[in-house]
Coordinates of C-alpha atoms and ligand atoms in Angstrom, one line a residue:
M1 CA 0.0 0.0 0.0
T2 CA 1.4 3.4 -0.9
V3 CA 1.0 6.3 1.5
L4 CA -1.9 8.7 0.9
C5 CA -0.3 12.1 0.3
H6 CA -2.7 14.0 2.6
E7 CA -1.8 11.7 5.4
T8 CA 1.9 12.5 5.4
A9 CA 3.6 14.6 8.0
A10 CA 5.1 16.9 5.1
W11 CA 1.4 17.4 4.0
K12 CA 0.4 18.6 7.4
A13 CA 3.5 20.8 7.6
L14 CA 2.7 22.3 4.3
E15 CA -0.9 23.1 5.4
R16 CA 0.6 24.9 8.5
H17 CA 3.2 26.6 6.3
Y18 CA 0.5 27.8 4.0
R19 CA -1.9 29.0 6.9
E20 CA 0.8 30.7 9.1
E21 CA 3.3 32.0 6.5
M22 CA 2.2 31.9 2.9
A23 CA -1.6 32.7 2.7
E24 CA -0.8 36.4 2.8
F25 CA 2.6 36.2 1.2
D26 CA 3.5 39.0 -1.5
I27 CA 6.0 38.0 -4.1
V28 CA 7.1 41.6 -4.5
Q29 CA 7.8 41.7 -0.7
G30 CA 9.6 38.3 -1.2
F31 CA 12.1 39.9 -3.4
A32 CA 12.7 42.9 -1.1
D33 CA 13.2 40.4 1.9
D34 CA 15.6 38.0 0.2
P35 CA 18.3 39.3 -2.1
G36 CA 19.1 35.6 -3.1
R37 CA 15.5 34.9 -4.1
L38 CA 16.1 34.7 -7.9
A39 CA 19.3 32.4 -7.6
A40 CA 17.4 30.0 -5.2
L41 CA 14.2 29.9 -7.2
S42 CA 15.7 29.6 -10.7
Q43 CA 17.7 26.9 -12.3
Q44 CA 19.2 25.6 -15.6
A45 CA 18.1 22.2 -16.7
P46 CA 19.1 20.6 -20.0
H47 CA 18.0 23.1 -22.8
V48 CA 15.6 24.8 -20.4
F49 CA 16.2 27.7 -18.0
A50 CA 13.5 28.1 -15.5
D51 CA 12.7 31.2 -13.3
L52 CA 10.4 30.2 -10.7
S53 CA 11.0 33.3 -8.5
K54 CA 7.7 34.9 -9.4
N55 CA 5.8 32.4 -7.4
R56 CA 4.1 32.4 -4.0
I57 CA 6.8 30.2 -2.5
T58 CA 9.9 30.7 -0.4
P59 CA 12.9 28.4 -0.2
R60 CA 11.1 26.9 3.0
T61 CA 8.2 26.0 0.7
G62 CA 10.6 24.1 -1.5
E63 CA 12.0 22.2 1.4
L64 CA 8.6 21.1 2.6
L65 CA 7.5 20.2 -0.9
T66 CA 10.6 18.1 -1.5
A67 CA 9.9 16.4 1.9
L68 CA 6.5 15.6 0.7
A69 CA 8.0 14.0 -2.5
Q70 CA 10.2 11.9 -0.3
E71 CA 7.5 10.8 2.0
C72 CA 5.2 10.0 -1.1
G73 CA 7.9 7.7 -2.5
L74 CA 8.5 9.8 -5.7
V75 CA 12.1 8.5 -6.0
E76 CA 10.9 4.9 -5.9
S77 CA 8.0 5.5 -8.4
R78 CA 10.3 7.2 -10.7
D79 CA 12.8 4.4 -10.5
R80 CA 10.1 1.9 -11.1
M81 CA 9.1 3.6 -14.2
F82 CA 12.7 3.6 -15.3
A83 CA 13.2 0.1 -14.5
G84 CA 10.3 -0.9 -16.8
A85 CA 7.9 -2.1 -13.9
P86 CA 4.2 -2.4 -14.9
I87 CA 3.2 0.8 -13.3
N88 CA 0.2 1.1 -15.4
T89 CA -1.5 -1.2 -13.1
S90 CA -5.0 -1.1 -14.6
E91 CA -3.7 -2.3 -18.0
G92 CA -0.8 -4.3 -16.7
R93 CA 1.7 -2.3 -18.8
A94 CA 5.0 -0.6 -18.2
A95 CA 5.4 3.0 -19.2
M96 CA 8.6 3.3 -21.1
H97 CA 8.4 6.2 -23.4
W98 CA 11.7 7.2 -22.0
L99 CA 13.2 4.1 -23.6
L100 CA 12.2 5.6 -27.1
R101 CA 14.7 8.4 -26.8
M102 CA 17.5 6.3 -25.0
P103 CA 20.6 5.7 -27.1
R104 CA 21.4 2.1 -27.9
D105 CA 24.3 2.1 -25.4
G106 CA 22.1 3.7 -22.7
G107 CA 23.5 7.1 -23.2
L108 CA 23.7 9.3 -20.2
L109 CA 22.0 6.6 -18.2
R110 CA 24.4 3.9 -19.3
D111 CA 25.8 3.4 -15.9
R112 CA 22.5 2.3 -14.4
P113 CA 21.6 -1.3 -14.3
M114 CA 19.1 -2.5 -17.0
E115 CA 16.9 -5.7 -16.8
A116 CA 17.2 -8.1 -19.7
P117 CA 13.7 -7.6 -21.0
V118 CA 14.4 -3.8 -21.0
R119 CA 17.6 -4.3 -22.8
T120 CA 15.7 -6.4 -25.4
A121 CA 13.0 -3.7 -25.8
L122 CA 15.8 -1.1 -26.3
D123 CA 17.3 -3.1 -29.2
A124 CA 13.7 -3.3 -30.8
V125 CA 13.3 0.3 -30.4
H126 CA 16.5 1.1 -32.3
D127 CA 15.8 -1.5 -35.0
T128 CA 12.3 0.1 -35.5
L129 CA 13.8 3.7 -35.2
D130 CA 16.5 2.9 -38.0
A131 CA 13.7 1.5 -40.2
M132 CA 11.5 4.5 -39.5
L133 CA 14.2 7.0 -40.2
A134 CA 15.3 5.1 -43.4
L135 CA 11.6 5.3 -44.6
A136 CA 11.4 9.1 -43.8
E137 CA 14.5 9.7 -45.6
Q138 CA 13.1 7.6 -48.7
V139 CA 9.9 9.8 -48.4
R140 CA 11.9 13.1 -48.3
S141 CA 13.9 11.9 -51.4
R142 CA 10.6 11.6 -53.5
P143 CA 10.0 15.1 -55.0
E144 CA 6.7 13.8 -56.3
I145 CA 5.3 13.4 -52.9
T146 CA 4.3 17.0 -52.0
D147 CA 1.6 16.3 -49.3
I148 CA 1.7 14.3 -46.2
V149 CA -1.7 13.8 -44.4
N150 CA -1.5 12.3 -41.0
I151 CA -4.8 10.9 -39.9
G152 CA -5.0 10.3 -36.2
I153 CA -6.4 11.7 -33.0
G154 CA -5.3 12.4 -29.3
G155 CA -1.9 11.1 -28.8
S156 CA -1.7 10.0 -32.5
H157 CA -2.1 13.5 -33.6
L158 CA -1.2 16.3 -31.0
G159 CA 2.4 15.4 -30.3
P160 CA 3.4 15.2 -34.1
E161 CA 1.4 18.3 -34.9
V162 CA 3.1 20.4 -32.2
V163 CA 6.5 19.4 -33.3
V164 CA 6.0 19.6 -37.1
N165 CA 4.6 23.2 -36.5
A166 CA 7.3 24.1 -34.0
L167 CA 10.2 23.0 -36.3
E168 CA 9.0 24.9 -39.2
D169 CA 12.4 26.4 -39.7
W170 CA 14.0 22.9 -39.8
R171 CA 11.5 21.5 -42.2
S172 CA 12.0 20.4 -45.7
P173 CA 10.3 23.2 -47.8
D174 CA 9.0 21.0 -50.6
K175 CA 6.4 19.1 -48.6
R176 CA 3.2 20.2 -47.0
F177 CA 1.9 18.6 -43.7
H178 CA -1.9 18.3 -42.9
F179 CA -3.2 16.9 -39.8
V180 CA -6.7 15.3 -39.8
S181 CA -8.2 14.3 -36.5
N182 CA -11.8 15.3 -36.1
V183 CA -14.5 13.2 -37.3
D184 CA -16.3 16.3 -38.7
G185 CA -15.9 15.6 -42.3
H186 CA -15.0 19.3 -43.1
E187 CA -11.6 18.7 -41.7
L188 CA -10.8 15.7 -44.2
G189 CA -12.9 17.3 -46.9
H190 CA -10.8 20.6 -46.7
V191 CA -7.5 18.7 -47.0
L192 CA -8.6 16.3 -49.8
S193 CA -9.9 19.3 -51.8
R194 CA -6.2 20.5 -51.8
V195 CA -4.2 17.4 -52.6
R196 CA -3.9 14.8 -55.5
P197 CA -3.7 11.0 -54.9
E198 CA -0.4 10.7 -56.8
S199 CA 1.5 13.3 -54.8
T200 CA -0.1 12.4 -51.3
L201 CA 1.1 10.1 -48.6
F202 CA -1.4 9.2 -46.0
L203 CA -0.2 8.2 -42.5
V204 CA -3.0 6.4 -40.6
A205 CA -1.7 6.8 -37.0
S206 CA -3.6 4.8 -34.3
K207 CA -2.1 2.9 -31.5
S208 CA -5.1 0.7 -31.2
F209 CA -6.3 0.9 -35.0
T210 CA -9.7 0.9 -33.6
T211 CA -10.4 4.5 -32.8
A212 CA -13.8 5.4 -34.4
E213 CA -12.7 8.8 -35.8
T214 CA -9.5 7.6 -37.1
M215 CA -11.1 4.5 -38.8
L216 CA -13.8 6.6 -40.4
N217 CA -11.5 9.3 -41.7
A218 CA -9.0 6.6 -43.0
H219 CA -11.7 4.8 -44.8
S220 CA -13.1 8.0 -46.4
A221 CA -9.5 8.9 -47.5
R222 CA -9.1 5.4 -49.1
T223 CA -12.4 5.8 -50.8
W224 CA -11.5 9.3 -52.1
F225 CA -8.0 8.0 -53.3
L226 CA -9.6 5.2 -55.3
A227 CA -12.2 7.4 -56.8
N228 CA -9.6 10.0 -57.9
G229 CA -7.1 7.9 -59.8
G230 CA -5.5 5.7 -57.1
T231 CA -5.5 2.0 -57.4
L232 CA -5.6 -1.1 -55.5
E233 CA -2.5 -2.6 -57.4
G234 CA -0.6 -0.9 -60.2
D235 CA 0.2 2.8 -60.7
C236 CA -0.5 5.0 -57.8
A237 CA -1.4 2.0 -55.6
I238 CA -2.5 2.1 -52.0
A239 CA 0.6 0.2 -51.0
D240 CA 2.7 3.3 -52.0
H241 CA 0.4 6.1 -50.6
F242 CA -0.8 4.6 -47.3
I243 CA 1.4 3.8 -44.3
A244 CA 0.1 2.6 -40.9
L245 CA 1.6 3.6 -37.7
T246 CA 0.2 1.2 -34.9
T247 CA 0.7 -1.5 -32.3
N248 CA -2.1 -3.5 -34.0
V249 CA -0.3 -4.6 -37.1
A250 CA -3.0 -7.2 -38.0
A251 CA -5.8 -4.6 -38.1
A252 CA -3.7 -2.3 -40.3
A253 CA -3.2 -5.3 -42.7
A254 CA -6.9 -6.0 -42.6
F255 CA -7.6 -2.5 -43.6
G256 CA -5.4 -3.1 -46.7
I257 CA -2.2 -1.2 -45.6
R258 CA 0.8 -3.2 -46.4
R259 CA 3.4 -0.8 -45.0
T260 CA 3.3 -0.7 -41.2
L261 CA 5.6 0.7 -38.7
G262 CA 4.9 -0.8 -35.3
F263 CA 5.6 0.1 -31.7
W264 CA 4.5 -1.4 -28.2
D265 CA 1.8 -1.3 -25.8
W266 CA 4.1 0.2 -23.2
V267 CA 4.1 3.4 -25.1
G268 CA 1.1 5.5 -23.9
G269 CA -0.8 7.3 -26.7
R270 CA 0.0 10.8 -25.3
Y271 CA 3.7 9.7 -24.9
S272 CA 4.1 8.3 -28.4
L273 CA 5.5 11.0 -30.5
W274 CA 8.9 9.5 -30.1
S275 CA 7.9 6.2 -31.6
A276 CA 6.6 5.3 -35.1
I277 CA 3.9 7.8 -34.3
G278 CA 6.6 10.4 -35.0
L279 CA 7.0 9.5 -38.6
P280 CA 5.5 12.8 -39.8
I281 CA 8.0 14.6 -37.8
A282 CA 10.8 12.4 -39.2
I283 CA 9.6 13.1 -42.7
A284 CA 9.3 16.9 -42.0
V285 CA 12.8 17.4 -40.4
G286 CA 14.9 14.2 -41.5
A287 CA 16.8 11.7 -39.5
T288 CA 19.4 13.9 -38.0
H289 CA 17.1 16.5 -36.5
F290 CA 14.7 13.6 -35.3
R291 CA 17.6 12.0 -33.5
A292 CA 18.4 15.5 -31.9
L293 CA 14.7 15.7 -30.7
L294 CA 15.3 12.3 -29.0
A295 CA 18.6 13.4 -27.7
G296 CA 17.1 16.5 -26.1
A297 CA 14.5 14.4 -24.5
H298 CA 17.0 11.9 -23.4
A299 CA 19.0 14.6 -21.6
M300 CA 15.9 15.7 -19.7
D301 CA 15.2 12.0 -18.8
A302 CA 18.8 11.8 -17.4
H303 CA 18.3 15.0 -15.4
F304 CA 15.1 13.7 -13.9
V305 CA 16.7 10.5 -13.0
T306 CA 19.9 11.8 -11.6
A307 CA 19.3 15.4 -10.2
P308 CA 18.8 15.9 -6.5
L309 CA 15.0 16.6 -5.9
A310 CA 15.6 20.1 -4.8
R311 CA 17.3 20.9 -8.1
N312 CA 15.3 18.7 -10.3
L313 CA 13.2 20.7 -12.7
P314 CA 10.4 18.3 -13.5
V315 CA 10.1 17.7 -9.7
R316 CA 10.1 21.3 -8.8
L317 CA 7.5 22.2 -11.4
G318 CA 5.3 19.2 -10.4
L319 CA 5.6 20.1 -6.7
L320 CA 4.6 23.7 -7.5
D321 CA 1.6 22.3 -9.4
I322 CA 0.7 20.5 -6.2
W323 CA 1.2 23.6 -4.0
Y324 CA -1.1 25.6 -6.1
R325 CA -3.7 23.0 -6.6
N326 CA -3.9 21.5 -3.2
F327 CA -2.8 24.4 -0.7
H328 CA -4.1 27.5 -2.6
G329 CA -7.0 25.8 -4.3
F330 CA -6.2 27.3 -7.8
G331 CA -8.2 25.3 -10.3
S332 CA -6.4 26.1 -13.5
R333 CA -3.1 26.9 -15.1
C334 CA -2.6 29.1 -18.1
I335 CA 0.0 28.1 -20.7
A336 CA 1.4 31.2 -22.7
P337 CA 3.9 30.2 -25.2
Y338 CA 5.4 33.3 -26.7
S339 CA 6.1 31.5 -29.8
H340 CA 4.0 30.9 -33.0
G341 CA 5.7 27.6 -33.4
L342 CA 4.2 26.4 -30.1
R343 CA 0.6 27.5 -30.9
R344 CA -0.6 24.0 -30.5
L345 CA 1.3 23.2 -27.3
T346 CA -1.5 24.0 -25.0
A347 CA -3.8 21.4 -26.8
Y348 CA -1.0 18.9 -26.5
L349 CA -0.6 19.7 -22.8
Q350 CA -4.3 19.4 -22.1
Q351 CA -4.2 15.7 -23.2
L352 CA -0.9 15.0 -21.5
E353 CA -2.0 16.6 -18.1
M354 CA -5.6 16.2 -18.1
E355 CA -6.0 12.8 -19.5
S356 CA -3.1 11.6 -17.4
N357 CA -4.1 13.0 -14.0
G358 CA -7.9 13.8 -14.3
K359 CA -8.8 11.1 -12.0
Q360 CA -10.4 10.7 -8.6
V361 CA -9.2 7.2 -7.6
D362 CA -5.6 6.2 -7.0
A363 CA -3.6 3.3 -8.6
Q364 CA -5.1 1.1 -5.7
G365 CA -8.5 2.1 -6.4
R366 CA -8.9 4.2 -3.3
P367 CA -10.6 7.7 -3.5
V368 CA -7.9 10.5 -3.8
A369 CA -9.1 12.8 -1.0
V370 CA -7.5 15.9 -2.5
A371 CA -8.0 17.8 -5.8
T372 CA -6.1 16.5 -8.8
S373 CA -5.4 17.7 -12.3
A374 CA -5.9 21.5 -12.8
V375 CA -7.6 22.7 -16.0
V376 CA -4.9 23.6 -18.3
W377 CA -5.6 26.2 -21.0
G378 CA -4.1 29.0 -22.9
E379 CA -3.1 30.6 -26.1
P380 CA 0.2 31.9 -27.5
G381 CA 1.3 35.4 -26.6
T382 CA 0.9 38.1 -27.7
N383 CA -2.4 37.1 -28.9
G384 CA -3.6 36.1 -25.4
Q385 CA -2.7 39.6 -24.1
H386 CA -5.5 41.0 -26.3
A387 CA -8.1 38.3 -25.2
F388 CA -8.1 36.8 -21.7
F389 CA -5.1 38.4 -20.0
Q390 CA -7.5 41.1 -18.7
M391 CA -9.0 38.4 -16.5
L392 CA -5.6 37.2 -15.4
H393 CA -4.7 40.8 -14.3
Q394 CA -7.9 41.9 -12.7
G395 CA -10.3 39.0 -12.4
P396 CA -11.0 37.6 -8.8
D397 CA -9.6 34.2 -9.6
V398 CA -5.7 33.6 -9.3
I399 CA -4.6 31.7 -12.2
P400 CA -0.8 30.8 -12.3
V401 CA 0.6 31.4 -15.8
E402 CA 3.5 29.7 -17.6
F403 CA 5.4 31.9 -20.0
I404 CA 7.5 29.9 -22.4
A405 CA 10.0 32.0 -24.6
M406 CA 13.2 31.6 -26.8
R407 CA 16.1 33.9 -26.6
D408 CA 16.8 33.4 -30.2
G409 CA 13.9 33.8 -32.7
G410 CA 15.5 31.8 -35.6
K411 CA 14.5 33.2 -38.9
Y412 CA 12.7 36.2 -37.3
L413 CA 15.5 37.8 -35.3
G414 CA 15.2 41.5 -34.9
A415 CA 12.3 43.7 -34.3
H416 CA 9.7 40.9 -34.0
Q417 CA 11.6 38.7 -31.6
H418 CA 12.6 41.6 -29.4
S419 CA 8.9 42.7 -29.1
L420 CA 7.8 39.2 -28.4
L421 CA 10.3 38.7 -25.6
I422 CA 9.7 42.2 -24.0
N423 CA 6.1 41.5 -24.1
A424 CA 6.5 38.2 -22.3
V425 CA 8.6 39.6 -19.6
A426 CA 6.4 42.6 -19.2
Q427 CA 3.3 40.4 -18.7
A428 CA 5.1 38.4 -16.1
Q429 CA 6.2 41.6 -14.3
A430 CA 2.6 43.1 -14.6
L431 CA 1.1 39.9 -13.0
M432 CA 3.5 40.2 -10.1
V433 CA 3.7 43.9 -9.3
G434 CA 0.0 44.8 -10.3
R435 CA -1.0 48.4 -10.2
R436 CA -1.8 49.0 -6.5
Q437 CA -1.6 52.7 -6.2
E438 CA -4.6 53.2 -8.4
S439 CA -8.1 52.9 -7.0
S440 CA -11.3 51.5 -8.7
E441 CA -11.2 50.4 -12.3
K442 CA -7.4 50.7 -12.9
Y443 CA -6.4 48.7 -9.8
C444 CA -4.5 45.5 -10.4
P445 CA -3.9 43.5 -7.3
G446 CA -0.6 41.9 -8.6
N447 CA 0.9 39.0 -6.6
R448 CA -0.2 36.7 -9.5
P449 CA 2.3 33.9 -9.9
S450 CA 4.1 32.7 -13.0
N451 CA 6.9 30.5 -14.2
F452 CA 9.2 31.6 -17.0
L453 CA 10.6 28.9 -19.1
L454 CA 13.4 30.1 -21.5
L455 CA 14.9 28.1 -24.2
Q456 CA 17.9 29.2 -26.3
Q457 CA 15.9 28.5 -29.5
L458 CA 13.1 26.4 -30.8
D459 CA 15.5 23.8 -32.2
P460 CA 14.9 20.0 -32.2
A461 CA 16.9 19.2 -29.0
S462 CA 15.4 22.0 -27.0
L463 CA 11.9 21.1 -28.1
G464 CA 12.5 17.4 -27.1
A465 CA 13.8 18.5 -23.7
L466 CA 10.7 20.8 -23.0
I467 CA 8.3 18.0 -23.9
A468 CA 10.1 15.5 -21.8
L469 CA 10.1 18.1 -19.1
Y470 CA 6.2 18.2 -19.2
E471 CA 5.8 14.4 -19.3
H472 CA 7.9 14.1 -16.2
R473 CA 6.2 17.0 -14.4
V474 CA 2.9 15.1 -15.0
F475 CA 4.4 12.0 -13.7
V476 CA 5.7 13.8 -10.4
T477 CA 2.1 15.2 -9.7
G478 CA 0.5 11.8 -10.4
A479 CA 3.0 9.9 -8.2
I480 CA 2.4 12.4 -5.3
W481 CA -1.4 11.8 -5.7
G482 CA -0.8 8.1 -6.0
I483 CA -2.5 8.1 -9.6
N484 CA -1.9 5.8 -12.4
S485 CA -1.1 8.5 -15.0
F486 CA -1.1 6.1 -17.8
D487 CA -4.6 4.8 -18.3
Q488 CA -7.7 6.9 -19.3
W489 CA -10.8 5.0 -18.5
G490 CA -13.1 7.9 -18.5
V491 CA -12.6 8.3 -22.3
E492 CA -14.2 4.9 -22.7
L493 CA -17.6 5.9 -21.4
G494 CA -18.2 8.4 -24.1
K495 CA -17.0 5.9 -26.7
N496 CA -19.4 3.2 -25.5
L497 CA -22.3 5.5 -25.3
A498 CA -21.8 6.8 -28.9
R499 CA -21.7 3.2 -30.0
D500 CA -24.9 2.5 -28.0
L501 CA -26.8 5.5 -29.4
A502 CA -25.8 4.7 -33.0
E503 CA -27.3 1.2 -32.4
R504 CA -30.4 2.5 -30.8
Q505 CA -30.9 4.9 -33.7
E506 CA -30.7 2.0 -36.2
R507 CA -33.4 0.2 -34.0
G508 CA -35.5 3.4 -33.1
D509 CA -35.2 2.3 -29.5
W510 CA -35.1 5.0 -26.9
Q511 CA -36.4 3.0 -24.1
D512 CA -34.6 3.5 -20.6
V513 CA -32.7 6.4 -22.1
D514 CA -33.2 9.8 -20.3
A515 CA -35.6 12.2 -21.6
S516 CA -33.0 14.8 -22.7
T517 CA -30.8 12.4 -24.6
A518 CA -33.7 10.7 -26.3
G519 CA -35.3 14.1 -27.1
L520 CA -32.0 15.3 -28.7
M521 CA -31.7 12.0 -30.8
R522 CA -35.2 12.3 -31.9
R523 CA -34.5 15.9 -33.0
L524 CA -31.3 15.1 -34.9
I525 CA -33.0 12.3 -36.8
A526 CA -36.4 13.8 -37.3
A527 CA -36.8 14.7 -41.2
D528 CA -38.8 17.8 -40.4
L529 CA -37.4 19.8 -37.6
P530 CA -39.9 22.2 -36.0
Ligands
F6P1 O1 -8.8 9.7 -26.2 C1 -8.5 8.5 -25.7 C2 -7.4 7.9 -26.5 O2 -7.3 6.6 -26.3 C3 -6.1 8.5 -26.3 O3 -5.5 8.1 -25.1 C4 -5.4 8.2 -27.5 O4 -4.1 9.1 -27.6 C5 -6.4 8.4 -28.5 O5 -7.6 8.0 -28.0 C6 -6.2 7.7 -29.9 O6 -6.1 6.4 -29.7 P1 -5.3 5.6 -30.9 O7 -3.9 6.0 -31.0 O8 -5.4 4.1 -30.5 O9 -6.2 5.8 -32.1

């Protein structure tokens, strides 16, 4: 039996610390009181510098949170994940996404012992990776292929989409990338209206190869392909224009796709961009840059495994999330990437965090007595400043903000990058200092916390490190709450009910269905809407 976080001595000490020292803590005053505040509350991790000093914490808060991590067995949980133990208990699986970015010789973690099955899995990872990168290079060398259409949803969509967008400066200019996820036919239809079968490669990405949206989109794409000059065999054959990325190789073959890149059930969907699901990324940026993405993530893995808890960035960020969620009661966190390249990061993080930790029972089936995943939301800056930032500055709710910025703007150095960075820093400052001397309408309370994550530039290695940082941070909060962060049974309910409603509609049977649902269904299928 693992310990319940709220029953630990550290939790009680944190409650007292909050009540007696921190409930009224003012960040600006914190800087005045402690000249060493910035140094104590900021750190460099691989590829990512983090300034955590604009938070409602003191070094004492950090000590107590670290004690909480120790009492909750975070180190043991982390080491179990990195040993390949079946920590996804409800599905009896390991969670070894970290293995996907480990070099064949163990890289920065080569001195740690590795069990034989994990060693075998690492060899399989590299065999598949080599095959995937060879395939990617082959596709990149075919100028007649101008459009890559990724059909997938959730983890089979969001990670590749974030990375392909983010690495625009590193992408091959002669290919366009399209991501189709929604079962709303407008999305697929819009893409199909702009491509031709002979110059398009479809990637059907689905870990399970059963997800309803992806299957319907893939079937429709296939039908369109055959109706517009594509063939079953011969010129412009399906075999040359469809590739499956899945753990369910048999289902892909049954669909009629001959070329499949596989991966393993120990890769969670939302942790899968490093696997065969990353093929669109590899086609976009090529083998060398894909390997750099993996190397950046591996550097963060090694940091997570080896750095002391008090200087371990995923641990510090995860514990900060616990501090705000459970002791301050803040219900959401705003993500503000000051980067057009990271415009889809928030959507990706919503799945990563909320699908992983949006749960109310722990891994042993016991109710978690405290609040779990916050709502994660946001938009890139500076756009958000002209939309919802008003509420962040003056609304009654305190919402911690996470700024993400790059020192070097790549292609767009100069005035644009300068303005972008100045705006990010100014917003963080404004949230903290407020405008307290003013009365009434202009009053801004300040003391609004924020993290500032800074990358040198948005290159493959930095991006890999940033994403791995978020993965491990989610692991940290899940481990403190005792949650299994690697299943998602809540999603199944909606899937089952959609199936049930489709069957009922066929039969016209609305017995034992609540009046609202039955009423809506009748309205949807009625020929003559009132
Ligand atoms: O949303 C539920 C979910 O199972 C996610 O966890 C997953 O990433 C997504 O659906 C897609 O699943 P698949 O890759 O099996 O199509």
